[in-house]
Coordinates of C-alpha atoms in Angstrom, one line a residue:
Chain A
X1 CA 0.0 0.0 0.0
X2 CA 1.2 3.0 -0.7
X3 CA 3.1 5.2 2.2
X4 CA 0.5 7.4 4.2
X5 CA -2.5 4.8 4.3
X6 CA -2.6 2.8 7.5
X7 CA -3.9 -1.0 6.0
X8 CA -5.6 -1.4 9.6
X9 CA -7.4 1.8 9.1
X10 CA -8.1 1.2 5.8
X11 CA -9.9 -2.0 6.2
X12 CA -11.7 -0.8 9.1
X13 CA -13.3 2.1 7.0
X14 CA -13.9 0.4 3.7
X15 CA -15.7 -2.5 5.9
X16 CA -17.6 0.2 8.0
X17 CA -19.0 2.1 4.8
X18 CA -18.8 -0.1 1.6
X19 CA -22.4 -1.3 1.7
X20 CA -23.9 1.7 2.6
X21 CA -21.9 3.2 -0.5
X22 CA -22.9 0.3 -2.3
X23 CA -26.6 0.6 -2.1
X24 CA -26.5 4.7 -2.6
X25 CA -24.8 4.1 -5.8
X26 CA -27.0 1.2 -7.1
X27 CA -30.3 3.0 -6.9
X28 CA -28.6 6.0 -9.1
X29 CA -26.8 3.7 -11.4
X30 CA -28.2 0.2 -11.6
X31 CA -25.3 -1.6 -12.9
X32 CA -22.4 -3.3 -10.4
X33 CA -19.9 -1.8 -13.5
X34 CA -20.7 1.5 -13.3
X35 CA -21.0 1.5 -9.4
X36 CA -17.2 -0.5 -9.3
X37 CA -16.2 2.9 -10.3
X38 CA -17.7 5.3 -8.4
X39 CA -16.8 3.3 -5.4
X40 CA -13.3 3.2 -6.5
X41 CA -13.0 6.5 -6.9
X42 CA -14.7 7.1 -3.5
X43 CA -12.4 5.3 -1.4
X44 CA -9.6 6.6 -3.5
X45 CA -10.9 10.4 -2.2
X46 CA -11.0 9.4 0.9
X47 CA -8.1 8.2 1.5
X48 CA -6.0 10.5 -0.5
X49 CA -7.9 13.7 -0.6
X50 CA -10.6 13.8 2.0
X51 CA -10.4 17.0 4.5
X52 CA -9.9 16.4 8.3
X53 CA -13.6 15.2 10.0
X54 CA -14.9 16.2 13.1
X55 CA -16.0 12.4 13.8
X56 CA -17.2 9.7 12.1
X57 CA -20.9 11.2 11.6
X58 CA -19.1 13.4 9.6
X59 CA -16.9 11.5 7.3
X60 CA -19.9 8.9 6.8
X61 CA -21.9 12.1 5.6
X62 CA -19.1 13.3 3.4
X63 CA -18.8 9.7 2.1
X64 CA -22.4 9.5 0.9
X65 CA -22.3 13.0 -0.7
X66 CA -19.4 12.4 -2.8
X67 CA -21.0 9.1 -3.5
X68 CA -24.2 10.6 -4.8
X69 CA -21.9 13.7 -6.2
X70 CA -19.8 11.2 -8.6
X71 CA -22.9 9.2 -9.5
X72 CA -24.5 11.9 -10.5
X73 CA -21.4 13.0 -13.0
X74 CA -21.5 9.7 -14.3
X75 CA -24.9 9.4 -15.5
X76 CA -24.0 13.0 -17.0
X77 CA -21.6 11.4 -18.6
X78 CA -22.0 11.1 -22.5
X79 CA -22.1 7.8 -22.8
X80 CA -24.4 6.9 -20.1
X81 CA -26.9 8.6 -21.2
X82 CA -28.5 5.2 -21.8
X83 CA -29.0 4.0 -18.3
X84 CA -30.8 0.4 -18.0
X85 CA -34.8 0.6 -17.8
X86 CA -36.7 -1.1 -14.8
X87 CA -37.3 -4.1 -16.7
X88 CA -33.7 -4.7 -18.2
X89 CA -32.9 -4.0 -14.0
X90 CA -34.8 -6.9 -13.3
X91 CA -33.8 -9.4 -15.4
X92 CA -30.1 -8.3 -14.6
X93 CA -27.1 -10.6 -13.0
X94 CA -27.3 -8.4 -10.3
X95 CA -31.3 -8.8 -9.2
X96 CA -30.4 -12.7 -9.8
X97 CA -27.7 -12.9 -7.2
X98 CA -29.4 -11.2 -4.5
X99 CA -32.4 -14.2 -4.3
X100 CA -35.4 -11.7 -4.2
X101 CA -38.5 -13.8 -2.9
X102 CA -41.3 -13.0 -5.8
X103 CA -43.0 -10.6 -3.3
X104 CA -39.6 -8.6 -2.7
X105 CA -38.9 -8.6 -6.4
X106 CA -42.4 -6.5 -6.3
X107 CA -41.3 -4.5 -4.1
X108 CA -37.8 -3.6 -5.2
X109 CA -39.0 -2.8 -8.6
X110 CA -41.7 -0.2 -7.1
X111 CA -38.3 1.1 -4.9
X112 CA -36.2 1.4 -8.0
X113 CA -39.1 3.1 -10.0
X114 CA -39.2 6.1 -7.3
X115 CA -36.9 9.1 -9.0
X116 CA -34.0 9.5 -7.7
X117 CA -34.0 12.0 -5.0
X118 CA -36.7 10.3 -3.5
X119 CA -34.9 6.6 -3.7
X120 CA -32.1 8.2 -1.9
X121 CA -33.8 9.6 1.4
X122 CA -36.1 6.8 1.4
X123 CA -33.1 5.0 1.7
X124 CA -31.4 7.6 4.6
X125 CA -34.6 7.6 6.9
X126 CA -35.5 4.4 6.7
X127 CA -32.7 2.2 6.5
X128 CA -29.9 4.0 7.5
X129 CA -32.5 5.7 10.2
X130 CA -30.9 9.4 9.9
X131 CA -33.4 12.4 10.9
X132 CA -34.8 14.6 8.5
X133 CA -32.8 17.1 9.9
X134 CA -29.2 14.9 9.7
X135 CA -30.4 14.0 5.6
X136 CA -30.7 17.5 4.9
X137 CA -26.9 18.3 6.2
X138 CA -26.1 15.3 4.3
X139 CA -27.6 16.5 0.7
X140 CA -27.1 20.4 1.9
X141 CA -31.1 20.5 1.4
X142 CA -33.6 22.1 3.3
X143 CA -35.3 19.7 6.2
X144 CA -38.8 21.1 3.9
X145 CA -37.3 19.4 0.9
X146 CA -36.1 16.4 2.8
X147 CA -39.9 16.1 3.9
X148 CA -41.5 16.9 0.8
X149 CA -39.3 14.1 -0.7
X150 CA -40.3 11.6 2.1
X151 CA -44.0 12.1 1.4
X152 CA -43.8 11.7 -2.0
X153 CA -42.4 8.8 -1.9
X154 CA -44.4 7.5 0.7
X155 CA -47.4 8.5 -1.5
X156 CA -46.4 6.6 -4.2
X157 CA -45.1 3.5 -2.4
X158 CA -48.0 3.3 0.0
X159 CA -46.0 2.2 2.8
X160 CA -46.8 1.8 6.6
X161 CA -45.2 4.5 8.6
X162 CA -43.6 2.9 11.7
X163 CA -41.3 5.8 12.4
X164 CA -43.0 8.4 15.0
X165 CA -40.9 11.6 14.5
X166 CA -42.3 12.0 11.0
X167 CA -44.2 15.1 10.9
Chain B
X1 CA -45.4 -2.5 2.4
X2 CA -44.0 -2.9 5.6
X3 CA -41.1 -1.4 6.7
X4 CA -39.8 -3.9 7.9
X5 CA -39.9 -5.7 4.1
X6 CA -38.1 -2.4 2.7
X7 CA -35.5 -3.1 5.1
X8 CA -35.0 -7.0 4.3
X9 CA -34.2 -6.3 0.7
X10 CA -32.0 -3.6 1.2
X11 CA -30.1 -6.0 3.9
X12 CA -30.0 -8.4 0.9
X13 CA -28.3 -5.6 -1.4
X14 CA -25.1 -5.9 -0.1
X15 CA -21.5 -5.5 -2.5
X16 CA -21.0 -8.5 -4.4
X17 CA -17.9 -10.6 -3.1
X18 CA -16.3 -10.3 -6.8
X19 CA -16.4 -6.5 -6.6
X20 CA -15.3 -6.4 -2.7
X21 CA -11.9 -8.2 -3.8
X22 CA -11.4 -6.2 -6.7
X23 CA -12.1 -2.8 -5.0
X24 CA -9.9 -4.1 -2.0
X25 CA -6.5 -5.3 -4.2
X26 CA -7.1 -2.1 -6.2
X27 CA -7.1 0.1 -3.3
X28 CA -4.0 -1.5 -1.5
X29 CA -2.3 -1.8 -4.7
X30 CA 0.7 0.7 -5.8
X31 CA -0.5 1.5 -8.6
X32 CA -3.5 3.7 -7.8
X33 CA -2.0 7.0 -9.6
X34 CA -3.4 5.6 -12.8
X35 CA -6.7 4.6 -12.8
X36 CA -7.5 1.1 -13.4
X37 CA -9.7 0.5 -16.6
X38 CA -11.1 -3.0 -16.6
X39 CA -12.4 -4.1 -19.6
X40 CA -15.9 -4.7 -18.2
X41 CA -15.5 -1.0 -18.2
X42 CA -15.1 -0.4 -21.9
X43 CA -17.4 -3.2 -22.8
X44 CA -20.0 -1.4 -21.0
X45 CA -19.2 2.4 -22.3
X46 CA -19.0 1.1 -25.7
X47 CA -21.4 -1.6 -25.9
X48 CA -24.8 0.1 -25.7
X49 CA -24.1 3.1 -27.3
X50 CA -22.4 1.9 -30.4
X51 CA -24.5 -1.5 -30.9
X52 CA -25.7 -0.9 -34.0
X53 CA -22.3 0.9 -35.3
X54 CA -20.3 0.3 -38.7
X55 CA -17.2 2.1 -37.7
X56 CA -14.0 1.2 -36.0
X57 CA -12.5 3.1 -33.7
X58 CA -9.0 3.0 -32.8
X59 CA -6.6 5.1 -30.8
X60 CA -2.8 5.6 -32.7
X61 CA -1.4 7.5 -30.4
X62 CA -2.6 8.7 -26.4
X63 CA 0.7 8.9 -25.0
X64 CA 2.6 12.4 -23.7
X65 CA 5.5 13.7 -21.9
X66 CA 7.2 10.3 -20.9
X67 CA 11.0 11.4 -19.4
X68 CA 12.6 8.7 -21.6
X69 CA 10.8 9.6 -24.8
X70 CA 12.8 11.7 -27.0
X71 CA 10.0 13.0 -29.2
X72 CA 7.4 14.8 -26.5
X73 CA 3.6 14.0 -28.4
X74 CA 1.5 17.6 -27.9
X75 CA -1.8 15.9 -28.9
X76 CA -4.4 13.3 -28.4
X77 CA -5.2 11.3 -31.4
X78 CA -7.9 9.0 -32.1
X79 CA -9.1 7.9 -35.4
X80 CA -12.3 6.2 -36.9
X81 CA -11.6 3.9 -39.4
X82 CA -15.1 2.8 -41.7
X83 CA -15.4 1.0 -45.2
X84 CA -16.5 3.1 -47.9
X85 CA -19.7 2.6 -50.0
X86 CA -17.5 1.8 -53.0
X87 CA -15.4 -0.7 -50.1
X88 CA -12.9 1.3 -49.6
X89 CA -11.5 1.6 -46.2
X90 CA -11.0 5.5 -45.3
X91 CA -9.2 6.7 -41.5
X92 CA -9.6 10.3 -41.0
X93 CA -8.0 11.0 -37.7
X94 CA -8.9 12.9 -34.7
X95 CA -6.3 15.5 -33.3
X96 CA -6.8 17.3 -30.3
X97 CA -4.4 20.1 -29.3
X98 CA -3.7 21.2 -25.7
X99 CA -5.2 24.4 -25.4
X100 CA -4.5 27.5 -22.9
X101 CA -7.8 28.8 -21.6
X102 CA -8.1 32.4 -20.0
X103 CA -6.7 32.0 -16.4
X104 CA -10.3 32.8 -14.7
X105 CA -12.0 30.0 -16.4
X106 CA -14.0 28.0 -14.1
X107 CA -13.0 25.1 -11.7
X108 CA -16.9 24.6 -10.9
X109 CA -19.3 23.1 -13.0
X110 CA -22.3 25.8 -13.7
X111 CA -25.2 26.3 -16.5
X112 CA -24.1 29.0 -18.9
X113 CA -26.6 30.3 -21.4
X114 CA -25.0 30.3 -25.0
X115 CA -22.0 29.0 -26.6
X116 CA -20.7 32.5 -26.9
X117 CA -20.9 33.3 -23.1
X118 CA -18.5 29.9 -22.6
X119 CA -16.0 31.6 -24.9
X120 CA -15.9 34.8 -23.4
X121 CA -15.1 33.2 -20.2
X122 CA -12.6 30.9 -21.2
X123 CA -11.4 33.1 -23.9
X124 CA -11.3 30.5 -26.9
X125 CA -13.5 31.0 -29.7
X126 CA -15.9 28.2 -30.3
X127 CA -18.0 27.4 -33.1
X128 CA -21.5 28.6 -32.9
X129 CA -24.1 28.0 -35.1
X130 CA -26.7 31.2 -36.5
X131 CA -29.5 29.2 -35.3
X132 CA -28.8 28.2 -32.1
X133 CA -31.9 28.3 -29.6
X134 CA -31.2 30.7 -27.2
X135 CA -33.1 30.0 -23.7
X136 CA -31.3 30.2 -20.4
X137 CA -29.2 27.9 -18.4
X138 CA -29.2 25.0 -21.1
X139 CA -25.2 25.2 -21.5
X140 CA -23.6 22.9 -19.3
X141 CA -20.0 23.4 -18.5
X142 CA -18.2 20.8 -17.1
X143 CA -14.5 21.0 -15.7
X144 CA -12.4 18.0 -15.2
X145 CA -10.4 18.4 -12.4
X146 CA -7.7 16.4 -11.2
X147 CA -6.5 15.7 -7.5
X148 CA -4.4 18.3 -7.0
X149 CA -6.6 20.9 -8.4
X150 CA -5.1 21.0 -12.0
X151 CA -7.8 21.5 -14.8
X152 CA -7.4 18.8 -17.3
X153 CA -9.9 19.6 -19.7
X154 CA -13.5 21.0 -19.8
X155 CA -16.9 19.6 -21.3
X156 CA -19.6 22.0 -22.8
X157 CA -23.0 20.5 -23.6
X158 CA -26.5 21.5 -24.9
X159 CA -28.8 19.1 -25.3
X160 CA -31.3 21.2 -27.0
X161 CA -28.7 23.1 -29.1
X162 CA -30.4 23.3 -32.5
X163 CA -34.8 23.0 -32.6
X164 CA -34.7 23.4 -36.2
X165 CA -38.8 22.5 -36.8
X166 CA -39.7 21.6 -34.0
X167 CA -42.8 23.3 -33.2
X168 CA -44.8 23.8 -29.7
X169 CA -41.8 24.4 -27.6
X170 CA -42.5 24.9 -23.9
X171 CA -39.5 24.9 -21.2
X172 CA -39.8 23.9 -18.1
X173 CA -37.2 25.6 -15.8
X174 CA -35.0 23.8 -12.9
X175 CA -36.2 23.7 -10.0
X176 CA -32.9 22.9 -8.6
X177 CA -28.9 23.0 -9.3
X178 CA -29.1 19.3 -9.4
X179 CA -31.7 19.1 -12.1
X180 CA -32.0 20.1 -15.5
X181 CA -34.2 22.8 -17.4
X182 CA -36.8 20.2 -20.0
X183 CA -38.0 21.2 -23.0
X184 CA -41.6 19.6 -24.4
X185 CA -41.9 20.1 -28.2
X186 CA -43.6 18.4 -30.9
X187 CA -41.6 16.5 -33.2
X188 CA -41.4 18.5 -36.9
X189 CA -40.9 17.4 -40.4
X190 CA -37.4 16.8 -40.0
X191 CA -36.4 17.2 -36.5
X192 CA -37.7 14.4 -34.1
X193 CA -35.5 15.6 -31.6
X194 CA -33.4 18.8 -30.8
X195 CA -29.8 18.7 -32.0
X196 CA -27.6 18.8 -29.1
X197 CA -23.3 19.3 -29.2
X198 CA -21.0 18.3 -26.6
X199 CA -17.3 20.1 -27.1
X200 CA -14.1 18.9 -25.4
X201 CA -11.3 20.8 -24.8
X202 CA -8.3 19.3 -23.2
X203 CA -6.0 21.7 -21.6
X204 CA -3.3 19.4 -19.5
X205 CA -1.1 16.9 -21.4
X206 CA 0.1 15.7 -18.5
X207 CA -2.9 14.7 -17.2
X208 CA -5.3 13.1 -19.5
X209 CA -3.3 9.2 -19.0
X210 CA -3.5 9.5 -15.4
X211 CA -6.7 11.6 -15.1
X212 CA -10.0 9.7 -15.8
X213 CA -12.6 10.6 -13.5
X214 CA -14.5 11.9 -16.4
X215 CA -15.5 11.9 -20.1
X216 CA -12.6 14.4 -22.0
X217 CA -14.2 14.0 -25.0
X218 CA -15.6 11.0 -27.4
X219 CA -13.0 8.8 -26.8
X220 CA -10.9 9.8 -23.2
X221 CA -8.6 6.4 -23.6
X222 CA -7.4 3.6 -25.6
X223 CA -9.4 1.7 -27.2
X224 CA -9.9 -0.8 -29.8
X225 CA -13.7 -1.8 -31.1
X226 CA -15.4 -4.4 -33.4
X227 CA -18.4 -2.5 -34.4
X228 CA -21.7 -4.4 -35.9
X229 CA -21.6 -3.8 -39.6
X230 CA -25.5 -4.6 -40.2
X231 CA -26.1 -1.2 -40.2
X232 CA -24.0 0.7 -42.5
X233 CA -24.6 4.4 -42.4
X234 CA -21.4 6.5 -41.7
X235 CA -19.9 8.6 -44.3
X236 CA -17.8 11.5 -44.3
X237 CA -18.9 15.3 -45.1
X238 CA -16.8 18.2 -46.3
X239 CA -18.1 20.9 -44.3
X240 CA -16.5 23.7 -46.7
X241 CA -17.4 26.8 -44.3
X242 CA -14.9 25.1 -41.7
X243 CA -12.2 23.2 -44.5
X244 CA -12.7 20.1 -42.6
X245 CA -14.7 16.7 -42.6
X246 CA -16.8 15.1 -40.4
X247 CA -17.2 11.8 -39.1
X248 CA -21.0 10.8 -39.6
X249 CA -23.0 8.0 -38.2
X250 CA -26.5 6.7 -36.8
X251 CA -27.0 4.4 -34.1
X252 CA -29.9 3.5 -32.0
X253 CA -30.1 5.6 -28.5
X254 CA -32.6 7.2 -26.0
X255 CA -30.9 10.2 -26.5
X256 CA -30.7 12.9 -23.1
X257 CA -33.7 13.4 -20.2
X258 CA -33.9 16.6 -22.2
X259 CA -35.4 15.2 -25.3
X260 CA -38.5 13.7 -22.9
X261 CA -37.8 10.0 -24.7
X262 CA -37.8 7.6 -21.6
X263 CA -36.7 4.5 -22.5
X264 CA -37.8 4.7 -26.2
X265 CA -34.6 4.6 -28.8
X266 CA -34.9 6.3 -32.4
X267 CA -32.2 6.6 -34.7
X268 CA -29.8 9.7 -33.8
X269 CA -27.5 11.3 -36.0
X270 CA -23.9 12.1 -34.4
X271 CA -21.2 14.1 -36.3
X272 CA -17.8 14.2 -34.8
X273 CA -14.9 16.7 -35.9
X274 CA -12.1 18.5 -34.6
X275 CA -11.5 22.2 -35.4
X276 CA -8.9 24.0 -34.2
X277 CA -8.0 21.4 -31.6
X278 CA -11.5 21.2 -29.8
X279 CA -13.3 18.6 -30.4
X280 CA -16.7 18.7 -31.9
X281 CA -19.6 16.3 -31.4
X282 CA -23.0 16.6 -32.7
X283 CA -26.0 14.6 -32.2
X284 CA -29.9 14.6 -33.0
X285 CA -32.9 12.8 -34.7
X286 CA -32.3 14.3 -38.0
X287 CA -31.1 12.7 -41.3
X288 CA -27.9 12.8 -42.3
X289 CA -28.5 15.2 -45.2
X290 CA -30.3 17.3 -42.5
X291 CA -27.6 17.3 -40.0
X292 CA -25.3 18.1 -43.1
X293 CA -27.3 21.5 -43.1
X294 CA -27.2 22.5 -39.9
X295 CA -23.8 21.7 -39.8
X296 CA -23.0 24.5 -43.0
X297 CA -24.3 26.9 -40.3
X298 CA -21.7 27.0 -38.0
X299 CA -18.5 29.4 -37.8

């Protein structure tokens, strides 16, 4: 490894994030290729050109923004301009290997079919159980937008709220 | 749905083991100053886009200052290399110059509104075209930037450059800095879709092997395809205003969010040139012989 990088440190950060970077960069991409190297390049920031972080809230927050930063360029990119539809998503290698049930399958296709925005603090507040107040730091959007996107995509998923500090 | 079931197949979505070991040897390797490209990579950037292709592209020469070279190579050169109608194989070649932009040019990426505001403020003179639709904030500019703040080239883009006939034209305005203004239009006689450009300008020869975060232009590395040949329709076109020829072929794409397509492909028209160094590329649902016109506008 190259001088500068701790290999202890490294592997104790890629383990801590590298799913949650994983999953962030899926729902923008769909394709493990295209998310291979955003997540290259994200490690590759952090390790060699991240700035100092109060804690670890922090850097996880910094993390997942450049995550959704470089996703974003990419599917600016001119070439991938062509991103895979819903249905090419489901028949992909990638649905295969993860053994969705047929009822999950449902389900993940409804999650994948939300926009974007709306995939991503779906994702935040319900998974990675962040306030609406902590996601808007994190996208450096207003807590109103954070809400707005929440409901919407509640709306259109119809799901059960079982978190309480939802206003 | 549960929450609970939202959370189950998220749990499931975890990084495949193939990728994990390939992210973690890459990232403890040595060699990390130059970008690994696997070829699941190139495959993939090439694959879509150019299925229904004729022409060959290959690189001749990518490579710049090198300490033991004694010639030092001041361009980036890619060529397209296509059989004729008469079976003739023709190579016109692709040469980029490094260019020196005005020292104020931006490091950010930001929404311009004309192709004449980007060269005032990076002080090269791009080529414009008389009929350009002017409406604000559809320029997209587009700086590559390397790690240690070094501007290696910069990207401009329109997607809805030229309208031509298109009639009914509404824009819908961002509502944000991360999304894009949209334009609703019906299709016209010969215009099924706008006529966007993308122009690359690289400005750091240094950089362009080891930088790769982004696109720097139609090809940014080297590369060596076997195009279908079902689907013959390239052909070259003097474009006498400019003394040069373009490269032009149709292929099957969605085309930009812009154009309002979804997932529905129609045949787009591309053109690809350099002039003056920077690098040209054209593309809409227009003929050939219609792009050909459009492209005796520009200056």
């Amino acid at each position: 490894m190259n001088s500068g990088v701790n290999t202890q440190d490294f592997e104790e950060i890629y383990q801590k994030y590298k799913n949650t970077l994983y999953r962030i960069a899926f729902t923008y991409l769909k394709n493990n290729v295209d998310v291979e190297d955003v997540l290259q390049d994200v490690f590759l920031k952090r390790f060699y050109k991240s700035p100092k972080f109060k804690d670890e809230k922090h850097e996880k927050y910094w993390l997942i923004r450049i995550t959704i930063n470089l996703c974003k360029d990419t599917l600016r990119s001119f070439w991938n301009k062509n991103v895979k539809s819903i249905d090419e998503l489901m028949e992909s290698q990638e649905i295969i290997q993860w053994d969705f049930s047929e009822d999950e399958k449902y389900i993940f296709r409804e999650v994948m079919s939300l926009p974007d925005k709306q995939k991503t603090v779906m994702y935040l507040y319900y998974y990675e159980r962040y306030s609406c107040k902590e996601i808007a730091e994190i996208l450096k959007c207003s807590e109103s937008a954070v809400k707005m996107r929440l409901k919407k995509g509640r709306e259109l998923l119809k799901i059960n709220l079982e978190k309480e500090d939802f206003v | 749905m549960k929450l609970d079931k939202y959370n189950k197949i998220i749990d499931k979505m975890s990084i495949p083991d193939d990728m994990d070991n390939r992210l973690k040897e890459y990232l403890l390797s040595d060699k990390k100053e130059n970008k690994k490209i696997t070829s699941k990579k190139l495959i993939k950037r090439f694959s879509i886009a150019v299925a229904t292709m004729v022409l060959v592209l290959g690189v001749s020469q990518t490579s710049f200052v090198s300490t033991a070279a004694s010639a030092i190579i001041h361009f980036f050169e890619y060529g397209f290399t296509f059989t004729e109608n008469n079976g003739q194989e023709t190579t016109i070649n692709m040469k980029m110059n490094y260019l020196t932009l005005d020292k104020n040019t931006p490091m950010e990426s930001m929404y311009m509104d004309s192709i004449d505001q980007v060269s005032d403020t990076i002080g090269i003179k791009l080529l414009n075209s008389t009929k350009e639709y002017k409406s604000n904030g559809f320029v997209e500019y587009y700086p590559s930037i390397s790690n240690d703040n070094i501007l290696a080239g910069i990207r401009i883009i329109n997607n809805c450059y030229i309208i031509g006939d298109i009639k009914n034209i509404s824009v819908t305005n961002r509502k944000s800095q991360d999304s894009k203004n949209m334009i609703n239009y019906t299709v016209g006689e010969n215009y099924k879709t706008p006529i966007g450009v993308q122009i690359s300008i690289r400005t750091n020869e240094n950089l362009t092997s080891k930088y790769q975060d982004n696109e720097l232009g139609f090809v940014s590395e080297n590369t060596n395809i076997d195009l279908d040949d079902n689907n013959k329709q390239s052909e070259l076109y003097q474009i006498d205003n400019l003394g040069i020829k373009a490269v032009l072929f149709t292929t099957q794409t969605d085309g930009p969010i812009e154009w309002g397509l979804g997932d529905k492909n129609i045949d787009v028209t591309y053109a690809v040139f350099v002039y003056e160094g920077v690098e040209y590329v054209y593309f809409g649902g227009v003929s050939h012989n219609t792009m050909k016109e459009f492209l005796n506008t520009l200056k």
